XYZ file of C-alpha atoms in Angstrom:
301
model
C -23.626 20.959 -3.037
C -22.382 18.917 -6.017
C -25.782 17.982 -8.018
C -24.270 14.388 -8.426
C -24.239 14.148 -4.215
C -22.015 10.698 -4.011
C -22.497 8.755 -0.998
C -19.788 6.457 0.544
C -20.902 3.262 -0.722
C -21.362 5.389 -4.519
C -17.767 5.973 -4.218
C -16.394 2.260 -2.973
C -18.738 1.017 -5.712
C -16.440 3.193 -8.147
C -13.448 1.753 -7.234
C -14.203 -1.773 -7.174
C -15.301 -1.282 -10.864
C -12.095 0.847 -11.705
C -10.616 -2.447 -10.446
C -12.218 -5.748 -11.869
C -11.674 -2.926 -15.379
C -8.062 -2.858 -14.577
C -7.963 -6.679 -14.265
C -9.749 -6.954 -17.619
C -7.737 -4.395 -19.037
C -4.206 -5.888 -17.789
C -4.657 -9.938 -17.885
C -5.029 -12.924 -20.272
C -7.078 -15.302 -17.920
C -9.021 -13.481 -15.232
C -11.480 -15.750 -13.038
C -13.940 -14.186 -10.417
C -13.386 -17.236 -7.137
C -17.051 -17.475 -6.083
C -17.931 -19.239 -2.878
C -21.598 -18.481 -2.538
C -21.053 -16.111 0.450
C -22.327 -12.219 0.460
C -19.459 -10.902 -0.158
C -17.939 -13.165 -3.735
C -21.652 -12.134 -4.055
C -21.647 -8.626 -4.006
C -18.622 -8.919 -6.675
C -20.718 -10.383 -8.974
C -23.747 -7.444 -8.784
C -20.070 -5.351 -8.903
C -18.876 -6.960 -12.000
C -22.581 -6.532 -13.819
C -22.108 -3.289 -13.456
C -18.581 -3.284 -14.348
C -19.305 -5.074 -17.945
C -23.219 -5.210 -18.561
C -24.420 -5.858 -21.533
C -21.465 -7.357 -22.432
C -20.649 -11.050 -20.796
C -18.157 -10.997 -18.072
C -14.883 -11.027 -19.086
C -13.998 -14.200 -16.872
C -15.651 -17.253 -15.594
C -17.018 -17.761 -12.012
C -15.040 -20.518 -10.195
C -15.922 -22.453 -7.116
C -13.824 -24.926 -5.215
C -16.423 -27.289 -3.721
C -15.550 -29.058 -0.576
C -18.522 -31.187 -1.015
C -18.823 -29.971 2.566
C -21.488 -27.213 1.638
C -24.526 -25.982 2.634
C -27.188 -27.065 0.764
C -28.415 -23.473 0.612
C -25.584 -22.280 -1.043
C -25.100 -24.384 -4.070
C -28.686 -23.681 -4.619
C -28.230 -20.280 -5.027
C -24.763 -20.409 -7.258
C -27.116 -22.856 -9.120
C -29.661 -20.340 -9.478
C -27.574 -16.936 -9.872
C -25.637 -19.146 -12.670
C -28.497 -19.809 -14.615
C -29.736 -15.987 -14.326
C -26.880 -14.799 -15.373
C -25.687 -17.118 -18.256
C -22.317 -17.056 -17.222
C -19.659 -19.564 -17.051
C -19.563 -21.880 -14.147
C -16.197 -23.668 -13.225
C -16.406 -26.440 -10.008
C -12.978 -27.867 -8.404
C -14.066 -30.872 -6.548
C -12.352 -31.092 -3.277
C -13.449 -34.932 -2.933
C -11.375 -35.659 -6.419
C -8.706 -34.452 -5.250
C -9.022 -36.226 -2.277
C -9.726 -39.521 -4.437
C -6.812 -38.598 -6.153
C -4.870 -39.137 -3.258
C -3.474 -35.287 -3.358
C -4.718 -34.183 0.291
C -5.682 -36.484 2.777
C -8.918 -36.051 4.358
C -8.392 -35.017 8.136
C -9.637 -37.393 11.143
C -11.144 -36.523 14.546
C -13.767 -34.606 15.916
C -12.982 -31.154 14.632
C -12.012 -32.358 10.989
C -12.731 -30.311 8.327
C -12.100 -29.793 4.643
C -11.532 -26.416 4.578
C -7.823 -25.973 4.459
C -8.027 -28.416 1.802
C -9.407 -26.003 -0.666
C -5.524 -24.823 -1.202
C -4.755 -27.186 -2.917
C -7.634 -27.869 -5.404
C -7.498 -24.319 -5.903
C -3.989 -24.207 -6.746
C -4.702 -27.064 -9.329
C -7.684 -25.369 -10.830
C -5.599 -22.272 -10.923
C -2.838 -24.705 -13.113
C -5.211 -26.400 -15.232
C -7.006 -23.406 -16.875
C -4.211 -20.935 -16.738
C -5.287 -18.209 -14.718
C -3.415 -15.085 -14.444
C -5.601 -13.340 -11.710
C -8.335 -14.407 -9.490
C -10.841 -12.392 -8.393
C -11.547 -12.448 -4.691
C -13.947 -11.014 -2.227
C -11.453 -10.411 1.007
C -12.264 -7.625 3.309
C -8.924 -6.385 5.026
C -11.357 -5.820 7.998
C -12.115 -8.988 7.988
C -8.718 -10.803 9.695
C -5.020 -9.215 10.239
C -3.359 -11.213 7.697
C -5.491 -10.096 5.175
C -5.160 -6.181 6.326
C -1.549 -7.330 4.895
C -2.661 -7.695 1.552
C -2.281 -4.947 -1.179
C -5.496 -5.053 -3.873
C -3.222 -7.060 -6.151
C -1.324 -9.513 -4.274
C 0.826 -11.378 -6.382
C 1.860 -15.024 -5.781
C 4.619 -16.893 -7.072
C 4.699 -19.973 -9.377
C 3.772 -22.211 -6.094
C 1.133 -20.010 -5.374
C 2.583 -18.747 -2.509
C 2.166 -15.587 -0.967
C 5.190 -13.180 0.234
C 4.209 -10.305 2.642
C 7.253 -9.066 1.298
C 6.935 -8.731 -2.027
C 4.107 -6.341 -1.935
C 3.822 -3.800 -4.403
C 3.132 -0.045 -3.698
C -0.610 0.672 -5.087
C -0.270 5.090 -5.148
C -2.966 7.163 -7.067
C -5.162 4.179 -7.458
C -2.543 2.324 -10.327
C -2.083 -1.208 -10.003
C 0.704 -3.134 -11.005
C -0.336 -6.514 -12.780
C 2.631 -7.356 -14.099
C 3.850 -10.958 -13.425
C 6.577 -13.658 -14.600
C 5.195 -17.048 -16.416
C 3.674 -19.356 -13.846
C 2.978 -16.431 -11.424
C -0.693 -15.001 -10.335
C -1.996 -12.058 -8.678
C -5.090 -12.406 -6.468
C -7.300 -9.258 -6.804
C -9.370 -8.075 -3.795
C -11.897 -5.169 -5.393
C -13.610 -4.927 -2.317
C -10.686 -4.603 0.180
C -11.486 -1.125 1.229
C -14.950 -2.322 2.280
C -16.310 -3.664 5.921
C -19.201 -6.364 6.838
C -21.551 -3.402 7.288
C -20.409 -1.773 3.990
C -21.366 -4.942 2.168
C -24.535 -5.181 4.141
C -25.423 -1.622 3.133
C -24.695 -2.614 -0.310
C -26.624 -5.575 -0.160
C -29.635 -3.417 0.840
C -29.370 -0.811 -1.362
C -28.945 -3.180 -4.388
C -31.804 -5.222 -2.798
C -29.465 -8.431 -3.530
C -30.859 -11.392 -3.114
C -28.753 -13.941 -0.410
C -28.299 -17.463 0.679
C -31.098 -17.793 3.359
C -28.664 -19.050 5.812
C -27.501 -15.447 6.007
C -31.159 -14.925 8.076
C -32.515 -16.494 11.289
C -33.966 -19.828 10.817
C -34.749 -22.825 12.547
C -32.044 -25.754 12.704
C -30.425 -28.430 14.605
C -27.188 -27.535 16.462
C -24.438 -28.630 18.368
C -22.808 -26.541 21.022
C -18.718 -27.245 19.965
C -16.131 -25.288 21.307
C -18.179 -23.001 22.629
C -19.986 -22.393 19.001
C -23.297 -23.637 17.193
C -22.470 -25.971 15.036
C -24.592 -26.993 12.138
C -25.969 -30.390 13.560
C -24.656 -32.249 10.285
C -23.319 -35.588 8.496
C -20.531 -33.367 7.899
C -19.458 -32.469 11.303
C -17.871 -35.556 13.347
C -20.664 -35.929 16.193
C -20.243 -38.101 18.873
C -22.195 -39.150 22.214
C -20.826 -36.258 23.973
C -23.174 -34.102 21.234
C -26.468 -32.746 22.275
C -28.590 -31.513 18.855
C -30.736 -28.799 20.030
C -33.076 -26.313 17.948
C -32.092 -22.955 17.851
C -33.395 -19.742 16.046
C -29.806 -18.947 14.168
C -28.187 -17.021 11.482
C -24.728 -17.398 9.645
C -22.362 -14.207 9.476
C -19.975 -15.887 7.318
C -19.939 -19.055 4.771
C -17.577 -21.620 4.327
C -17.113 -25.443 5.059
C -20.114 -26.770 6.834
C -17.870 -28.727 9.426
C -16.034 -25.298 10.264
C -18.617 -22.392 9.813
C -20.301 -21.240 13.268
C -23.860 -19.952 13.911
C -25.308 -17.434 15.712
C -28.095 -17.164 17.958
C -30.459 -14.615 15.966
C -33.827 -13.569 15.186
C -32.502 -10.994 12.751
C -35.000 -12.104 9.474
C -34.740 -8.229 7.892
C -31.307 -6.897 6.460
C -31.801 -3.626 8.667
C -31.908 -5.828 11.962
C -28.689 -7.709 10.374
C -26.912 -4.181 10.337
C -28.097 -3.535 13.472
C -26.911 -6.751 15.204
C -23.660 -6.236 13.568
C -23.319 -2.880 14.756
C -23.728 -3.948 18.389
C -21.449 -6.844 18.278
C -18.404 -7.049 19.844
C -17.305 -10.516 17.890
C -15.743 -10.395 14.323
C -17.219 -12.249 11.280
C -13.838 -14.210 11.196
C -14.692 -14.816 14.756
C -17.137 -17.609 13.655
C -14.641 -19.649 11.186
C -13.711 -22.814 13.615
C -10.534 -23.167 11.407
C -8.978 -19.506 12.030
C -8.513 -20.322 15.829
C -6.200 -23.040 15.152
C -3.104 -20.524 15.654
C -2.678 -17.130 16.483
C -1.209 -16.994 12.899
C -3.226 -19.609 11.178
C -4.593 -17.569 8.243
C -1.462 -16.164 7.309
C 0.411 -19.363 6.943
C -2.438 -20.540 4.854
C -2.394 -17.725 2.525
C 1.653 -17.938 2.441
C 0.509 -22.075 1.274
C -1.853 -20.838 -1.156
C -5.008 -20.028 0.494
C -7.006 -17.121 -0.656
């Protein structure tokens, strides 16, 4: 038996360092996109490891929809100040104000697809070459499409088509002016991968990721965050339920779960057991069969 005895999550820890190295090696103007979820998370314990003691090559960014959970700005607050490390905020509500998206009406309305385009501005502003992302290509079939560096034109578009060949573990990050390439470290990873992670690294989370107590709505067959920020009407009836979140985006398009999973190891076991995907609770995916992809071909990440 080797003496060093890797384990699986030993060796996709390896190769998500080999990578956020390659995009420090390889580009001018790296950022890491941070969204406060587990998984832009469990890049940032990654990319401590990748570069500690030295700062991290890039700054953490964060498109705010001003649609969050409170939870979650608290902790990028937090984690921020631990780590002394660059913070950058696009404000989905200027560019609204701006008059560059409008904001969308009606019951279901959310801010999430919004996000494209104050990314794509942020993106523009500071120059960035690559952004660091934390996409899973378990997580949804348009992103099983994606190669770990996913290049997108100078409209930040995405082309199925023009994906490079990534053999031997070499990565191509060469681009033309005004082009970027998205980097996804963790692609090889799944939700219980991370979770393991998580609990080996004894990472610290959002505690919206465990079950709590709060007001929901029952819309479209989901639990809904019973908030200012979800268009309620007569119709809804706020009830208290014992919940978790698998996932976390936009408060007006991020579904609960029923859950009285507190401890990581009951997480991974109620993940084990369940027969819905993590995706499976993003209101905004279910608009189309192929509604991810044609957000990523806009711009999404």
């Amino acid at each position: 038996m080797s003496k060093y005895n890797f384990d699986y999550l030993d060796e996709l820890e390896a190769e998500a360092i080999h990578i956020l190295r390659e995009v420090a090696g390889q580009f001018e103007k790296p950022a890491l996109l941070f969204s406060g979820g587990k998984d832009s998370i469990t890049l940032v314990r990654l990319a401590e490891k990748a570069f500690r003691p030295g700062k991290f090559p890039f700054p953490l960014v964060h498109i705010d929809t001003g649609h969050n959970f409170e939870e979650t700005i608290d902790y990028r607050d937090s984690m921020v100040a631990r780590l002394g490390e660059r913070l950058i905020v696009g404000s989905v509500q200027q560019s609204i104000d701006e008059g560059k998206v409008v904001e969308q009406k009606g019951k279901n309305a959310s801010r999430n697809a919004l996000q494209t385009v104050t990314l794509l501005e942020t993106i523009e502003k500071y120059q960035f070459d690559a952004c660091i992302g934390g996409a899973r290509r378990d997580e949804e079939k348009a992103r099983a499409k994606e190669r770990i560096f996913s290049v997108r034109d100078e409209f930040g578009q995405w082309d199925p088509k023009r994906q490079r060949p990534e053999l031997w573990n070499i990565y191509n990050g060469k681009i033309n002016k005004g082009e970027n390439v998205r980097v996804f470290p963790i692609s090889n990873w799944t939700e219980l991968d991370v979770w393991n992670y998580i609990r080996r690294e004894k990472i610290e989370l959002p505690s919206i990721y465990f079950a709590h107590d709060r007001d929901v709505i029952t819309r479209n067959g989901q639990l809904m965050a019973a908030s200012p920020y979800v268009n309620m009407d007569d119709e809804d009836v706020v009830e208290r339920k014992k919940v978790r979140f698998r996932t976390v985006g936009d408060i007006s398009c991020t579904a609960a779960i029923e859950s009285d999973a507190f401890l990581i190891d009951d997480i991974i076991s109620e993940i084990s057991q369940s027969k819905i995907s993590e995706r499976g609770a993003r209101m905004d995916d279910k608009v189309s069969e192929a509604a991810m992809e044609d957000r990523k071909k806009g711009g999404y990440f």
